[in-house]
Coordinates of C-alpha atoms in Angstrom, one line a residue:
X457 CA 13.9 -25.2 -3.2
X458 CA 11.7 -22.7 -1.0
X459 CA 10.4 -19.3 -0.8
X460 CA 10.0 -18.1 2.4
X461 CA 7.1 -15.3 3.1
X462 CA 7.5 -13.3 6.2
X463 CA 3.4 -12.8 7.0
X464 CA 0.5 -13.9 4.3
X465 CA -1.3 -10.6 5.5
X466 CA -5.4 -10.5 5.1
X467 CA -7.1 -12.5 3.0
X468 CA -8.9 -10.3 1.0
X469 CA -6.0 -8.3 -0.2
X470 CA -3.3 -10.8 -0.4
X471 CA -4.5 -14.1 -1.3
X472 CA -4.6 -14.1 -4.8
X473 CA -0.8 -13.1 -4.6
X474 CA 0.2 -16.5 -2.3
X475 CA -2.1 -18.7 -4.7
X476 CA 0.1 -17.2 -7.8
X477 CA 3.7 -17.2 -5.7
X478 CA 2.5 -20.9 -4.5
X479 CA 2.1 -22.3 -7.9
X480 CA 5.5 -21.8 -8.8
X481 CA 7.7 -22.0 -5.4
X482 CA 6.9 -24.2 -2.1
X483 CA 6.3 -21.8 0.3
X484 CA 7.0 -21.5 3.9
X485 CA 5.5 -18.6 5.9
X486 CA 6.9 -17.5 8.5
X487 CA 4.1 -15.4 10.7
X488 CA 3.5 -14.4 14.4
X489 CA 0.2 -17.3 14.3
X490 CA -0.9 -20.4 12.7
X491 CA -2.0 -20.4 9.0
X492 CA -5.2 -20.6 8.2
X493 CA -6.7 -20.2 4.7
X494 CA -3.5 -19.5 4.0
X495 CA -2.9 -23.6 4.3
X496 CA -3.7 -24.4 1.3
X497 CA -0.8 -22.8 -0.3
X498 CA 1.7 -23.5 1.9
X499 CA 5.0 -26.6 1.9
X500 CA 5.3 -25.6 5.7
X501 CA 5.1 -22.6 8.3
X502 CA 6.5 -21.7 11.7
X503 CA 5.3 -19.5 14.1
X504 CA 7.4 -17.2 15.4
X505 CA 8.4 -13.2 16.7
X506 CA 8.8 -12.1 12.7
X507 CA 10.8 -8.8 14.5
X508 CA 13.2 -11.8 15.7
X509 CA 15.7 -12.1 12.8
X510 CA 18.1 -14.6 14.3
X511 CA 14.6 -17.2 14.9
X512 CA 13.6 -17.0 11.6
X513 CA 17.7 -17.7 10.2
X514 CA 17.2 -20.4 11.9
X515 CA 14.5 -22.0 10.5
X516 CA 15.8 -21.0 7.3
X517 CA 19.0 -23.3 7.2
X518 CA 16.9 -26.0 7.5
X519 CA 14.7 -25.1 4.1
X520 CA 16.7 -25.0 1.6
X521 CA 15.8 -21.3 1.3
X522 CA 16.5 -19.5 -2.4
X523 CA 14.3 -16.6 -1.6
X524 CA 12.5 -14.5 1.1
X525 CA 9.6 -12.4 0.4
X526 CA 7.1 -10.5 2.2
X527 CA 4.4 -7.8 1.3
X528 CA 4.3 -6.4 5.4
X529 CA 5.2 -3.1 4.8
X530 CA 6.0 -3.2 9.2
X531 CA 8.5 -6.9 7.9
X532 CA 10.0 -4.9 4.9
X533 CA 13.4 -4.0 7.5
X534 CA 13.1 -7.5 8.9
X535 CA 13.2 -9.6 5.9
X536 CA 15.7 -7.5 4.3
X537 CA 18.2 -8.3 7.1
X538 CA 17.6 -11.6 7.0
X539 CA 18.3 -11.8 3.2
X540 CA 21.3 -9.7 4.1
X541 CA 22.0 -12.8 6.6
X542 CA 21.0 -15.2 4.5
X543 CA 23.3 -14.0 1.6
X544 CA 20.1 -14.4 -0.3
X545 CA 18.7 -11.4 -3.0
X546 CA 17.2 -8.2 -2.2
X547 CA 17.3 -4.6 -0.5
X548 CA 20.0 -3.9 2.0
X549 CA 18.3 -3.5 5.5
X550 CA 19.6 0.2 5.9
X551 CA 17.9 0.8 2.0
X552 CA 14.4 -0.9 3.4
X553 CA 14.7 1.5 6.5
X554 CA 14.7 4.5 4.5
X555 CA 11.6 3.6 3.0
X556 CA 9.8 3.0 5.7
X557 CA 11.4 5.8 7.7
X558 CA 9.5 8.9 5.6
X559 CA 11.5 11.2 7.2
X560 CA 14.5 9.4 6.4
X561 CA 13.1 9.0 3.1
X562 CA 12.7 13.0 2.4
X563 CA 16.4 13.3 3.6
X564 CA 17.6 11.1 1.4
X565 CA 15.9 12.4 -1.8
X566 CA 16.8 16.0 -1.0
X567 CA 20.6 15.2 -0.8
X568 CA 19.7 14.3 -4.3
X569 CA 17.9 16.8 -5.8
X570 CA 14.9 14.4 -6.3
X571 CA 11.3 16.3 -7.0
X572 CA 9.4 16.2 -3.6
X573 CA 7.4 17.8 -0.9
X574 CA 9.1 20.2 1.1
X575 CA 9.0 18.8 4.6
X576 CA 9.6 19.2 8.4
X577 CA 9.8 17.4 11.0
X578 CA 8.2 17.9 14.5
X579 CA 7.9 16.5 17.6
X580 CA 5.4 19.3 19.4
X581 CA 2.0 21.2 18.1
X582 CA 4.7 24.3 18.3
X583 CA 7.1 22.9 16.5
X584 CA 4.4 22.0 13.9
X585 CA 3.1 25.3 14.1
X586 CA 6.3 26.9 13.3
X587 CA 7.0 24.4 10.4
X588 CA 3.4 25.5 9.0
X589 CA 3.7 28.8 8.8
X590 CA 7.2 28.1 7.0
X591 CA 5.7 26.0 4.5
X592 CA 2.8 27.7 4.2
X593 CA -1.0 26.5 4.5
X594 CA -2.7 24.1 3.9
X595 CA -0.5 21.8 4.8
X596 CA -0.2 17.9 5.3
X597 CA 0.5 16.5 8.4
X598 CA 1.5 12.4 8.5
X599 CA 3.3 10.0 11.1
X600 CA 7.2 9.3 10.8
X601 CA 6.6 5.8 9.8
X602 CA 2.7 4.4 9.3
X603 CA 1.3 3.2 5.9
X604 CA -2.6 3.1 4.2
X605 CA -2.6 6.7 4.5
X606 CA -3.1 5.8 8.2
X607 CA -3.3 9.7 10.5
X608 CA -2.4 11.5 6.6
X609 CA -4.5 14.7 7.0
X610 CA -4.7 18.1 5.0
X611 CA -4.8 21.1 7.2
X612 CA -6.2 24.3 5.3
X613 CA -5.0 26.5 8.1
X614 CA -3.7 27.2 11.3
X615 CA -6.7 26.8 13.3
X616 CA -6.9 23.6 12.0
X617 CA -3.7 22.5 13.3
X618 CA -4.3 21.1 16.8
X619 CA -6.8 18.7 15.7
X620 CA -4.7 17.2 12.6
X621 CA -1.1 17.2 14.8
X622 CA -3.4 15.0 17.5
X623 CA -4.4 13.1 15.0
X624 CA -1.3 12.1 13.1
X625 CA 0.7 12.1 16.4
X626 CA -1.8 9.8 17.2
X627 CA -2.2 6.8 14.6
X628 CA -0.6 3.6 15.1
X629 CA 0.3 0.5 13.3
X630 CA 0.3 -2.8 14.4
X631 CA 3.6 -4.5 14.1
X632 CA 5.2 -1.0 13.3
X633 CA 8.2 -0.9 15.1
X634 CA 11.2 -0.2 13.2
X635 CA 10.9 4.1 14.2
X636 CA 9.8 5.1 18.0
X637 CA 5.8 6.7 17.4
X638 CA 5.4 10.3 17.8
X639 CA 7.3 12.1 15.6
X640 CA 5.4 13.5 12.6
X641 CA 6.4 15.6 9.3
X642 CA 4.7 18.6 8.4
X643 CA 4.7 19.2 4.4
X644 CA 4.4 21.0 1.3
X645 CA 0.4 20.0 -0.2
X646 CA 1.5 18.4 -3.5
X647 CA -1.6 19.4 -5.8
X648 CA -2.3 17.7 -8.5
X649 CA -3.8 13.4 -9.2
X650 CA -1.9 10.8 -7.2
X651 CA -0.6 7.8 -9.1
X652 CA 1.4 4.7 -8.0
X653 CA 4.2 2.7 -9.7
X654 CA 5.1 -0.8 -9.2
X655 CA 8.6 -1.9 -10.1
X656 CA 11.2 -4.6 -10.3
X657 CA 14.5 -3.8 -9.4
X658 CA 17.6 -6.2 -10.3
X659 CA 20.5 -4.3 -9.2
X660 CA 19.7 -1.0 -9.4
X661 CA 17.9 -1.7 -12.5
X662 CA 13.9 -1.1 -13.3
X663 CA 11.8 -2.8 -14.9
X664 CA 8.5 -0.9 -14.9
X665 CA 5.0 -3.0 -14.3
X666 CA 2.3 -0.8 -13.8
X667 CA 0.7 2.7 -12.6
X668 CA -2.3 3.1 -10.9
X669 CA -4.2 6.6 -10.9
X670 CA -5.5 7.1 -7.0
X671 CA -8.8 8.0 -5.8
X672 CA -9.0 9.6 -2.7
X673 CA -12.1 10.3 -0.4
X674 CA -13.1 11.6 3.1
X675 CA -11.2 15.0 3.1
X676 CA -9.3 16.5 5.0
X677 CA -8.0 12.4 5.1
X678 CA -6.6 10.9 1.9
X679 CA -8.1 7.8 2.2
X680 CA -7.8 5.8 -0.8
X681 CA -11.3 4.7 -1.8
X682 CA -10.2 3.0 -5.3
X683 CA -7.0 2.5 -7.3
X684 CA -7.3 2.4 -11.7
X685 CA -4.9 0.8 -14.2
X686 CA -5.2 1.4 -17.7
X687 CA -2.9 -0.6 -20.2
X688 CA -3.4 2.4 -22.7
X689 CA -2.0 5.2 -20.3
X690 CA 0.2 7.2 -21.0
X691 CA 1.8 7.1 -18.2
X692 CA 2.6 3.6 -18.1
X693 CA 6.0 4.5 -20.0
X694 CA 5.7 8.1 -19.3
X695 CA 9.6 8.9 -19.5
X696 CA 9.7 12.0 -16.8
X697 CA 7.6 9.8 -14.3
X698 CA 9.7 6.7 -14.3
X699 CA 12.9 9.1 -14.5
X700 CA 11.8 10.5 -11.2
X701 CA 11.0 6.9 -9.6
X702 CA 14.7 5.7 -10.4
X703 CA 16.3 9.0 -9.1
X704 CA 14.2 8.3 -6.0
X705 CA 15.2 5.0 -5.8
X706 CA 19.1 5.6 -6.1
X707 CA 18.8 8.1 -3.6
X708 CA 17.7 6.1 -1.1
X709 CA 20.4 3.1 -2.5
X710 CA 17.4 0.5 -3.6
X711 CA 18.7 -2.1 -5.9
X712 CA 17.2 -4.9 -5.6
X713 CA 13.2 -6.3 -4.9
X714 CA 10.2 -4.7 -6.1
X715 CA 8.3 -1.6 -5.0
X716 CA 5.6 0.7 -4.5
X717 CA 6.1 4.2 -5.5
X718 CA 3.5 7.3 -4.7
X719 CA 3.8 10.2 -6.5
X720 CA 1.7 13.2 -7.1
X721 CA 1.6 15.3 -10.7
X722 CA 2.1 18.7 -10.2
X723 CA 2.0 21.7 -12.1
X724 CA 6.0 21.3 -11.9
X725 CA 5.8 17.6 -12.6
X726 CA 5.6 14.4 -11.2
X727 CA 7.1 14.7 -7.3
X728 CA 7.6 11.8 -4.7
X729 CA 5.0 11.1 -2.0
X730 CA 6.9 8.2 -0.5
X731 CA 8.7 4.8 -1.8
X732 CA 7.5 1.3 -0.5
X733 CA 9.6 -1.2 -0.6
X734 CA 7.3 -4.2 -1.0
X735 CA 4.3 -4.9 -3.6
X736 CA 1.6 -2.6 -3.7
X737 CA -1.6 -2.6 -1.9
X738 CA -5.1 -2.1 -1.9
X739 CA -5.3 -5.0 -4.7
X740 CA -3.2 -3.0 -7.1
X741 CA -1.5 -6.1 -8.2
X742 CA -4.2 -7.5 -9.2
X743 CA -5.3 -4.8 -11.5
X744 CA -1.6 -4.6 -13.0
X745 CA -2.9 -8.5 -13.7
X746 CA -6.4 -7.7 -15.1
X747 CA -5.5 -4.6 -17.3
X748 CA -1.9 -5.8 -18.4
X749 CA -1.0 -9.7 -18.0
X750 CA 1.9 -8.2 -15.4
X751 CA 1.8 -11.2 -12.2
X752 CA 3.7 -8.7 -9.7
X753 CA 3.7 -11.7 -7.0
X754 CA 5.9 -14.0 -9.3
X755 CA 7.9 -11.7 -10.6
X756 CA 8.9 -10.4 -7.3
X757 CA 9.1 -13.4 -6.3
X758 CA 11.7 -14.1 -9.0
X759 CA 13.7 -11.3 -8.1
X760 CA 13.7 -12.8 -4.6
X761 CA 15.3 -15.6 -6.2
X762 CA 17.7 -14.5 -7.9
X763 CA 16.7 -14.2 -11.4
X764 CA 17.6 -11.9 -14.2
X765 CA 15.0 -9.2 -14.8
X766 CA 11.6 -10.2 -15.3
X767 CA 9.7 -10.2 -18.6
X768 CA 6.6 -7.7 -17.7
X769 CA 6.2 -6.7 -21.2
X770 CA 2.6 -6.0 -21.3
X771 CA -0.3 -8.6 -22.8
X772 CA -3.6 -7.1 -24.0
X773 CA -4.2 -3.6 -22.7
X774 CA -7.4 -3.2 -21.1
X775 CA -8.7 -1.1 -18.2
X776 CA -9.1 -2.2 -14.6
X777 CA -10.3 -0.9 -11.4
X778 CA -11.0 -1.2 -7.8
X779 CA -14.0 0.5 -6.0
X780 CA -14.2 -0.1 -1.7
X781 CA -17.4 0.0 -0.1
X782 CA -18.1 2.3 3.1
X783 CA -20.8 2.5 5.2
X784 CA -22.5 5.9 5.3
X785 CA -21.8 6.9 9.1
X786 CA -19.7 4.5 12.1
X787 CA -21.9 1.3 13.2
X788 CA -21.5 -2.2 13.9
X789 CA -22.1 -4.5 11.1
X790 CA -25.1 -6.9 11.3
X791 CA -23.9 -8.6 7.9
X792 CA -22.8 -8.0 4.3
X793 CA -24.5 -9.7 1.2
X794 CA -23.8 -9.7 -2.6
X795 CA -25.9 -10.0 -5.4
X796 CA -24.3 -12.1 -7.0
X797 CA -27.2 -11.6 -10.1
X798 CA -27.1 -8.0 -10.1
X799 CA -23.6 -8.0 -10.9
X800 CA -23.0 -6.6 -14.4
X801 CA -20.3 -8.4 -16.9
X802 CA -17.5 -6.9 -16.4
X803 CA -17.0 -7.2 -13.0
X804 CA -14.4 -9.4 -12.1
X805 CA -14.9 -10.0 -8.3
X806 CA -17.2 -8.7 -5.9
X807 CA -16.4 -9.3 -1.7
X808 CA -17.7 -8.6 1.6
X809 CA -14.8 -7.5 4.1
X810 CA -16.9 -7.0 7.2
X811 CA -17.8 -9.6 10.0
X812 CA -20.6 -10.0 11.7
X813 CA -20.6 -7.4 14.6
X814 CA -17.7 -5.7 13.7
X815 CA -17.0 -2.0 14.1
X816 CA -16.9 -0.1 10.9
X817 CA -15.4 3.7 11.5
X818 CA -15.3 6.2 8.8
X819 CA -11.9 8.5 8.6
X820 CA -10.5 10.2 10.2
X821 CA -11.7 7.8 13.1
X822 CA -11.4 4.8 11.1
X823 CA -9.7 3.7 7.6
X824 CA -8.8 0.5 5.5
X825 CA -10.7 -1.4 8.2
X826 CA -13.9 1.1 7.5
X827 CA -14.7 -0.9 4.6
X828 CA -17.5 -3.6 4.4
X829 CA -16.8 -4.6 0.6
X830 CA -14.8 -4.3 -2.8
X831 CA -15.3 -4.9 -5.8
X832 CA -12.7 -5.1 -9.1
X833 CA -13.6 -4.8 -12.7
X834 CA -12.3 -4.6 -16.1
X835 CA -13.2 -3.3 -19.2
X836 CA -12.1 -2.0 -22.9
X837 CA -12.3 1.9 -21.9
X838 CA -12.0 3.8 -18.6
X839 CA -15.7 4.7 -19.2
X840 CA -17.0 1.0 -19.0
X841 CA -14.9 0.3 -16.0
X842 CA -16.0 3.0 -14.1
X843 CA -19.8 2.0 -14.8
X844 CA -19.5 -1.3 -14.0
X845 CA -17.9 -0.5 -10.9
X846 CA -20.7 1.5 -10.0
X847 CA -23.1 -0.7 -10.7
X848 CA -21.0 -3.5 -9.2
X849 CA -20.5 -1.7 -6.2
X850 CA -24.6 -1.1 -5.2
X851 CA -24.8 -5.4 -5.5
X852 CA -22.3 -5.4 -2.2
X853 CA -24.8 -4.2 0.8
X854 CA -24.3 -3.6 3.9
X855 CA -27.3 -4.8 7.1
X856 CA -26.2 -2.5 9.9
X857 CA -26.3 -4.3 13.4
X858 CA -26.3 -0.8 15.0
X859 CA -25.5 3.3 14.8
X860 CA -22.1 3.5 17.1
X861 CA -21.2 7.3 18.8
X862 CA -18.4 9.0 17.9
X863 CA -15.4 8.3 20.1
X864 CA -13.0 10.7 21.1
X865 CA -10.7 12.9 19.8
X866 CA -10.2 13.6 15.6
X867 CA -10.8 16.4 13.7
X868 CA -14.1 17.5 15.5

């Protein structure tokens, strides 16, 4: 029987979940261009429009399909519908386009009563300014329906405001196109840390895997410059937090698949930032692997299937961590090396991202595709992680090619 995946994404970030999915199922990935490192993974693959749902039903009823999976967040609507199609396991279309919609998303969990930001939306730099002074500054502006934090910006106050509402009116996605661009919500500034929680959902039932503390960098953007997981968290079975994700989740009528949930914790208590409905990024997973023995890829992958509830009772507890690697000002990249021998033990991997003679922007020009390297490590305590990281992180160098201008527009 086969698994189809709907996109393999980058390899950096998602490889490591196809090799674990792949070990288990024959895959066949649908995608918009012929595999390529992905290959080695794979029973088959078409290429194909992934926005055309009737194409890939198609090539589905002649696979033997038991499951389709993807971890697009822009092919979360898509592969629900053709699940929904399929008569195969997972989230209801209209449930996947509330997730991705964010506005639809903050309707939804209002109706409910569900701990969030207070949000507007806008269409115009008055509208926005009106919604701002309602709200009150600072405020955060982001798009109707991006992801990676792509055009999220703080604005401290209203002279401020132009600038961010070009910028988040601005950002695009490729691939996005489940919600026309332009629209973009003003809200409420949630202070307080950011964490994430992955989940499996079996009709409207959770089973927790992990939560990840955020590290944001390059304010007034909240771009996300390393994730943590530490088996011996409190919050990994924190009872207010996961009561919150499942209210969330029921508001906007998620039963079945696995997600990504943000939230920030407030002074008033944990309060939803949005709800992905596909694995988490950034290498998360892999973390939830490294610090807890949780394999998010197979067990989503399960649920796909139409399994029972997986078993993501934790193993060992130990403490792991992501750290990505930025160049200190916008250039071209000349190369990226690793020391390989000045890596300390615990890292786990270290990775250049960059090509040769590609253009490396910081935020709020540039984001995700800013970075030139990563590196993951685990340890016994967060101390140890964090210094291993650290020192992890100096092995992974950049050789800049050239300075590049700023380009237009932004926040200057």
């Amino acid at each position: 029987m086969t698994l189809l995946l709907i996109g393999a994404g980058s390899q950096v970030y998602r490889e490591y979940l196809l090799a674990s999915v792949a070990a288990v199922h024959d895959v066949h990935l649908l995608a918009e261009r012929a595999p390529a490192w992905e290959s080695a993974y794979l029973a088959g693959h078409t290429v194909l429009d992934t926005t055309d749902v009737a194409a890939m039903a198609a090539v589905a009823r002649h696979c033997a399909v038991e499951g389709v999976l993807t971890w697009d967040d822009t092919r979360v609507v898509q592969t629900a519908e053709l699940a929904a199609r399929l008569g195969l396991p997972g989230s209801t279309p209209e449930a996947a386009l509330t997730c991705r919609d964010k506005r639809a998303t903050r309707t939804a969990l209002d109706a409910a009563g569900v701990p969030q930001a207070r949000s507007v939306p806008v269409a115009s730099l008055p509208q926005a300014r009106a919604a701002a002074a309602r709200i009150g500054y600072p405020v955060v502006l982001k798009p109707r329906a991006l992801n990676a934090s792509a055009g999220v910006v703080l604005v401290a106050s209203a002279d401020r405001l132009p600038a961010g509402f070009r910028l988040a009116r601005g950002a695009t996605a490729p691939g996005a196109v489940e919600v026309a661009p332009g629209d973009v919500l003003v809200e409420e500034y949630l202070d307080g840390p950011e964490i994430s929680v992955d989940a499996a959902w079996v009709r409207g039932r959770m089973t927790p895997g992990f939560v990840a503390r955020k590290e944001c960098g390059f304010a007034p953007c909240f771009e996300e410059v390393g994730h943590l997981v530490d088996g011996r968290d409190p919050l990994q079975d924190d009872a207010e937090v996961l009561e919150v994700v499942a209210r969330a989740h029921a508001a906007v009528g998620f039963g079945t698949g696995w997600t990504h949930t943000e939230l920030r914790l407030t002074a008033e208590g944990p309060k939803v930032v949005e709800i992905n409905a596909r694995i988490g990024g950034d290498r998360i997973p892999d973390l939830g692997r490294l610090a807890l023995g949780t394999d998010a890829a197979l067990a989503a992958a399960r649920v796909a299937c139409g399994a029972e509830p997986p078993d993501l009772r934790p193993g060992p507890r130990r403490v792991a961590g992501v750290r990505f690697r930025y160049p200190e000002a916008d250039c071209l990249a000349r190369a990226v090396r690793v020391d390989t021998a000045a890596l300390p033990p615990g890292v786990s991997e270290a990775l250049a991202i960059a090509l040769p003679g590609q253009e490396l922007r910081l935020p709020p020009h540039g984001a995700v595709a800013g970075r030139y390297g990563l590196v993951t490590a685990v340890a016994e305590s967060t101390q140890e992680c964090r210094a291993a990281l650290e020192k992890g992180a100096e092995a992974v160098r950049l050789e800049v090619l050239r300075p590049l201008g700023p380009p237009r527009g932004g926040l200057g």
